[in-house]
């Protein structure tokens, strides 16, 4: 049995795994479609402003809490007071709820890879997507398959599982992404897509855009459910947290922009609309692929890219709970992974059925899948981030000067951690609950 407190083999392994956690469906599926809904470049500018300033603070805080306490989420809160255990437990609970809809999308991706290989002549991808998501057997099977792939790596432990998966999948991801960008930029009228991404129309700015950008930034950086706290707790030596945080933010943002550069030129080249929402990747893009020579190869490459990103993120979502089970329930890593597999399946299966047989079952007016997405992204992740800032700033008394050399910036960090970010998060929660 692997001991309960493993460590990363190197600083590089830690950064790669954290970037692997951050870069996921949030970058390639969610970011382009939200950008499409909010009018392109202007959203990008608002998003960049938020991710480079406000998000840096909770990101450093989450990594630092893990590193300083050397505990998983529940233990980190418990180290201040046993009564705070419950608050810490909200992290793995959030992770289980996120995985339950994230893995459904992971299942769709695997299905589209298979589709690329069997290459049927699909004429109408909107219809295909609806039929597939309404078919109870196939959605369940693919969801469980995706969950199984991710849990397989967490069950194997830090070095043989998590590091191995990131070492293989992240380079694969980067290579395919660059290849697809070259392909996309060579399509006729590709420049229109670039214009849409980089030429802002500031008249489209609106308050909801700021909230959408902040919510997206927290989600894409994996802040607010304990994944990075757990990864931070596996850091042993004194490694610079701020440098790691910058690397994570920089790489995540770069990959999100690259995903846009891959997707928008293709969309504009085919005269399609960029604001088709969540179906952008599963309906609009496959439609484009089906119209180009050897499109199924491009489609396979694209969905392989998505699966690589989703697996490395999915692993980190699961690891927060696996670590909590190992340390709280004193189970082996294997047993913790099996337990988590059973728990996540029991929620993910109903979520995957919520587009078909369970579509009439709603919670607070939403289908199960939509409710899980809404409850985690708009409520639980901001709430956990709020608790984290309070834990780090007020209880553990984490100060900017511990990692930042510039005194002025360190002071701003302290102010941000104790006041500014918590106030913004309370506001976000208020709006999210309305
Ligand atoms: N950041 C991941 C993405 O962009 C999702 C994620 C959320 C991963 C929370 C871990 C924790 O897809």
CSV table of C-alpha atoms in Angstrom, one decimal, residues 39-244:
chain,number,residue,atom,x,y,z
A,39,UNK,CA,-19.5,38.4,-28.0
A,40,UNK,CA,-15.9,37.3,-28.4
A,41,UNK,CA,-12.9,39.5,-27.8
A,42,UNK,CA,-14.5,41.8,-25.2
A,43,UNK,CA,-15.1,38.7,-23.0
A,44,UNK,CA,-11.5,37.7,-23.5
A,45,UNK,CA,-10.3,41.1,-22.2
A,46,UNK,CA,-12.5,41.0,-19.1
A,47,UNK,CA,-11.5,37.4,-18.5
A,48,UNK,CA,-7.8,38.2,-18.8
A,49,UNK,CA,-8.1,41.1,-16.4
A,50,UNK,CA,-9.8,38.9,-13.8
A,51,UNK,CA,-7.7,35.8,-14.1
A,52,UNK,CA,-4.4,37.7,-13.9
A,53,UNK,CA,-5.3,39.7,-10.8
A,54,UNK,CA,-8.1,38.4,-8.6
A,55,UNK,CA,-7.6,34.7,-9.2
A,56,UNK,CA,-4.0,34.7,-8.4
A,57,UNK,CA,-4.8,35.2,-4.7
A,58,UNK,CA,-7.0,32.2,-4.0
A,59,UNK,CA,-4.8,30.1,-6.2
A,60,UNK,CA,-1.7,30.9,-4.2
A,61,UNK,CA,-3.8,30.5,-1.0
A,62,UNK,CA,-5.1,27.0,-2.0
A,63,UNK,CA,-1.6,25.7,-2.9
A,64,UNK,CA,-0.1,27.3,0.3
A,65,UNK,CA,-2.8,25.8,2.6
A,66,UNK,CA,-2.0,22.3,1.3
A,67,UNK,CA,1.7,22.8,1.5
A,68,UNK,CA,1.8,24.4,4.9
A,69,UNK,CA,-0.7,22.0,6.6
A,70,UNK,CA,0.5,18.9,4.7
A,71,UNK,CA,-3.0,17.6,4.9
A,72,UNK,CA,-5.9,16.9,2.6
A,73,UNK,CA,-8.9,19.3,2.6
A,74,UNK,CA,-10.7,18.0,5.8
A,75,UNK,CA,-7.4,17.8,7.8
A,76,UNK,CA,-6.4,21.2,6.6
A,77,UNK,CA,-9.5,22.8,8.2
A,78,UNK,CA,-9.3,20.4,11.2
A,79,UNK,CA,-5.7,21.7,11.9
A,80,UNK,CA,-7.4,25.0,13.0
A,81,UNK,CA,-10.3,23.5,14.9
A,82,UNK,CA,-12.0,20.1,14.8
A,83,UNK,CA,-15.3,21.9,14.4
A,84,UNK,CA,-14.2,23.1,10.9
A,85,UNK,CA,-14.0,19.6,9.6
A,86,UNK,CA,-17.4,19.9,8.2
A,87,UNK,CA,-16.4,22.9,6.1
A,88,UNK,CA,-13.3,21.0,4.9
A,89,UNK,CA,-15.6,18.1,3.9
A,90,UNK,CA,-17.5,20.4,1.6
A,91,UNK,CA,-14.5,20.2,-0.8
A,92,UNK,CA,-14.6,16.4,-1.5
A,93,UNK,CA,-18.4,16.7,-1.6
A,94,UNK,CA,-18.1,19.4,-4.3
A,95,UNK,CA,-15.6,17.3,-6.1
A,96,UNK,CA,-17.9,14.3,-6.2
A,97,UNK,CA,-20.7,16.5,-7.5
A,98,UNK,CA,-18.4,18.1,-10.1
A,99,UNK,CA,-17.2,14.7,-11.3
A,100,UNK,CA,-20.8,13.5,-11.6
A,101,UNK,CA,-21.4,15.9,-14.5
A,102,UNK,CA,-17.9,16.4,-15.7
A,103,UNK,CA,-17.6,12.6,-16.4
A,104,UNK,CA,-20.8,12.6,-18.3
A,105,UNK,CA,-19.2,15.0,-20.7
A,106,UNK,CA,-16.1,12.9,-20.6
A,107,UNK,CA,-18.3,10.0,-21.7
A,108,UNK,CA,-19.6,12.0,-24.7
A,109,UNK,CA,-16.1,12.7,-25.8
A,110,UNK,CA,-15.2,9.0,-25.8
A,111,UNK,CA,-18.3,8.3,-27.8
A,112,UNK,CA,-17.2,10.9,-30.4
A,113,UNK,CA,-13.7,9.3,-30.6
A,114,UNK,CA,-15.4,5.9,-31.3
A,115,UNK,CA,-17.7,7.6,-33.8
A,116,UNK,CA,-14.7,9.0,-35.7
A,117,UNK,CA,-13.3,5.5,-36.0
A,118,UNK,CA,-16.4,3.8,-37.2
A,119,UNK,CA,-17.1,6.8,-39.4
A,120,UNK,CA,-20.8,6.5,-40.1
A,121,UNK,CA,-22.3,9.1,-42.4
A,122,UNK,CA,-23.9,11.4,-39.9
A,123,UNK,CA,-25.8,14.1,-41.7
A,124,UNK,CA,-27.3,16.0,-38.8
A,125,UNK,CA,-25.0,16.3,-35.7
A,126,UNK,CA,-27.6,18.1,-33.7
A,127,UNK,CA,-29.9,15.1,-34.1
A,128,UNK,CA,-27.0,12.6,-33.4
A,129,UNK,CA,-26.1,14.4,-30.2
A,130,UNK,CA,-29.8,14.5,-29.0
A,131,UNK,CA,-30.2,10.8,-29.9
A,132,UNK,CA,-27.0,9.8,-28.2
A,133,UNK,CA,-27.6,11.8,-25.0
A,134,UNK,CA,-31.1,10.4,-24.8
A,135,UNK,CA,-30.1,6.8,-25.1
A,136,UNK,CA,-29.9,5.5,-21.6
A,137,UNK,CA,-27.6,2.6,-22.2
A,138,UNK,CA,-24.9,4.4,-24.3
A,139,UNK,CA,-24.7,7.5,-22.1
A,140,UNK,CA,-24.4,5.4,-18.9
A,141,UNK,CA,-21.8,3.0,-20.4
A,142,UNK,CA,-19.6,5.9,-21.7
A,143,UNK,CA,-19.9,7.8,-18.5
A,144,UNK,CA,-18.8,4.8,-16.5
A,145,UNK,CA,-16.0,4.1,-19.0
A,146,UNK,CA,-14.6,7.6,-18.6
A,147,UNK,CA,-14.9,7.4,-14.8
A,148,UNK,CA,-13.1,4.1,-14.9
A,149,UNK,CA,-10.2,5.5,-16.9
A,150,UNK,CA,-9.7,8.4,-14.5
A,151,UNK,CA,-10.1,6.2,-11.3
A,152,UNK,CA,-7.6,3.7,-12.8
A,153,UNK,CA,-4.9,6.4,-12.6
A,154,UNK,CA,-5.8,7.6,-9.1
A,155,UNK,CA,-5.8,4.1,-7.8
A,156,UNK,CA,-2.3,3.6,-9.1
A,157,UNK,CA,-1.0,6.4,-6.9
A,158,UNK,CA,0.9,9.6,-7.4
A,159,UNK,CA,4.0,8.4,-9.3
A,160,UNK,CA,2.7,5.5,-11.3
A,161,UNK,CA,-0.8,6.9,-11.8
A,162,UNK,CA,-1.1,10.7,-11.7
A,163,UNK,CA,2.4,11.7,-12.8
A,164,UNK,CA,2.4,9.0,-15.5
A,165,UNK,CA,-0.9,10.1,-16.9
A,166,UNK,CA,0.2,13.7,-17.0
A,167,UNK,CA,3.6,12.9,-18.5
A,168,UNK,CA,1.9,11.1,-21.4
A,169,UNK,CA,-1.3,13.0,-21.9
A,170,UNK,CA,-0.1,16.6,-21.5
A,171,UNK,CA,2.5,16.5,-24.3
A,172,UNK,CA,0.0,14.6,-26.5
A,173,UNK,CA,-2.5,17.4,-25.8
A,174,UNK,CA,-0.1,20.1,-26.7
A,175,UNK,CA,1.1,18.4,-29.9
A,176,UNK,CA,-2.5,17.8,-31.2
A,177,UNK,CA,-3.5,21.3,-30.2
A,178,UNK,CA,-0.7,22.9,-32.2
A,179,UNK,CA,-1.5,20.6,-35.2
A,180,UNK,CA,-5.2,21.6,-35.1
A,181,UNK,CA,-4.4,25.3,-34.9
A,182,UNK,CA,-2.2,25.1,-38.0
A,183,UNK,CA,-5.0,23.2,-39.7
A,184,UNK,CA,-7.6,25.8,-38.6
A,185,UNK,CA,-5.6,28.8,-39.5
A,186,UNK,CA,-5.1,27.5,-43.0
A,187,UNK,CA,-8.8,27.4,-43.7
A,188,UNK,CA,-10.3,30.1,-46.0
A,189,UNK,CA,-11.3,33.3,-44.2
A,190,UNK,CA,-9.6,32.1,-41.0
A,191,UNK,CA,-8.7,35.7,-40.2
A,192,UNK,CA,-12.4,36.4,-39.4
A,193,UNK,CA,-12.2,34.1,-36.5
A,194,UNK,CA,-9.1,35.8,-35.2
A,195,UNK,CA,-10.8,39.2,-35.5
A,196,UNK,CA,-13.7,37.9,-33.5
A,197,UNK,CA,-11.3,36.7,-30.8
A,198,UNK,CA,-9.0,39.7,-30.6
A,199,UNK,CA,-10.9,42.8,-31.9
A,200,UNK,CA,-13.1,43.8,-29.0
A,201,UNK,CA,-16.4,45.6,-29.3
A,202,UNK,CA,-16.6,47.3,-25.9
A,203,UNK,CA,-20.2,48.2,-26.4
A,204,UNK,CA,-21.0,44.6,-25.6
A,205,UNK,CA,-19.7,44.9,-22.0
A,206,UNK,CA,-22.3,44.1,-19.3
A,207,UNK,CA,-22.2,43.2,-15.6
A,208,UNK,CA,-23.1,39.5,-16.1
A,209,UNK,CA,-20.0,39.3,-18.2
A,210,UNK,CA,-17.8,39.9,-15.2
A,211,UNK,CA,-19.6,37.2,-13.2
A,212,UNK,CA,-19.4,34.7,-16.0
A,213,UNK,CA,-15.7,35.5,-16.4
A,214,UNK,CA,-15.0,35.1,-12.7
A,215,UNK,CA,-17.0,31.9,-12.5
A,216,UNK,CA,-15.1,30.5,-15.6
A,217,UNK,CA,-11.8,31.6,-14.1
A,218,UNK,CA,-12.3,29.8,-10.8
A,219,UNK,CA,-13.6,26.7,-12.6
A,220,UNK,CA,-10.7,26.6,-15.2
A,221,UNK,CA,-8.1,27.1,-12.5
A,222,UNK,CA,-9.6,24.2,-10.5
A,223,UNK,CA,-10.0,26.6,-7.5
A,224,UNK,CA,-12.5,25.8,-4.8
A,225,UNK,CA,-12.9,22.1,-4.4
A,226,UNK,CA,-9.6,21.0,-2.9
A,227,UNK,CA,-7.9,19.5,-6.0
A,228,UNK,CA,-5.0,22.0,-5.8
A,229,UNK,CA,-5.0,22.0,-2.0
A,230,UNK,CA,-4.4,18.2,-2.2
A,231,UNK,CA,-1.8,18.6,-4.9
A,232,UNK,CA,-0.1,21.3,-2.8
A,233,UNK,CA,0.0,19.0,0.2
A,234,UNK,CA,2.2,16.6,-1.8
A,235,UNK,CA,4.9,19.3,-2.1
A,236,UNK,CA,7.7,18.7,0.4
A,237,UNK,CA,10.6,21.0,-0.1
A,238,UNK,CA,10.5,24.7,-0.2
A,239,UNK,CA,9.3,25.3,-3.7
A,240,UNK,CA,8.1,28.8,-4.8
A,241,UNK,CA,4.3,28.7,-4.6
A,242,UNK,CA,4.0,32.1,-6.5
A,243,UNK,CA,6.1,30.9,-9.4
A,244,UNK,CA,4.0,27.7,-9.6
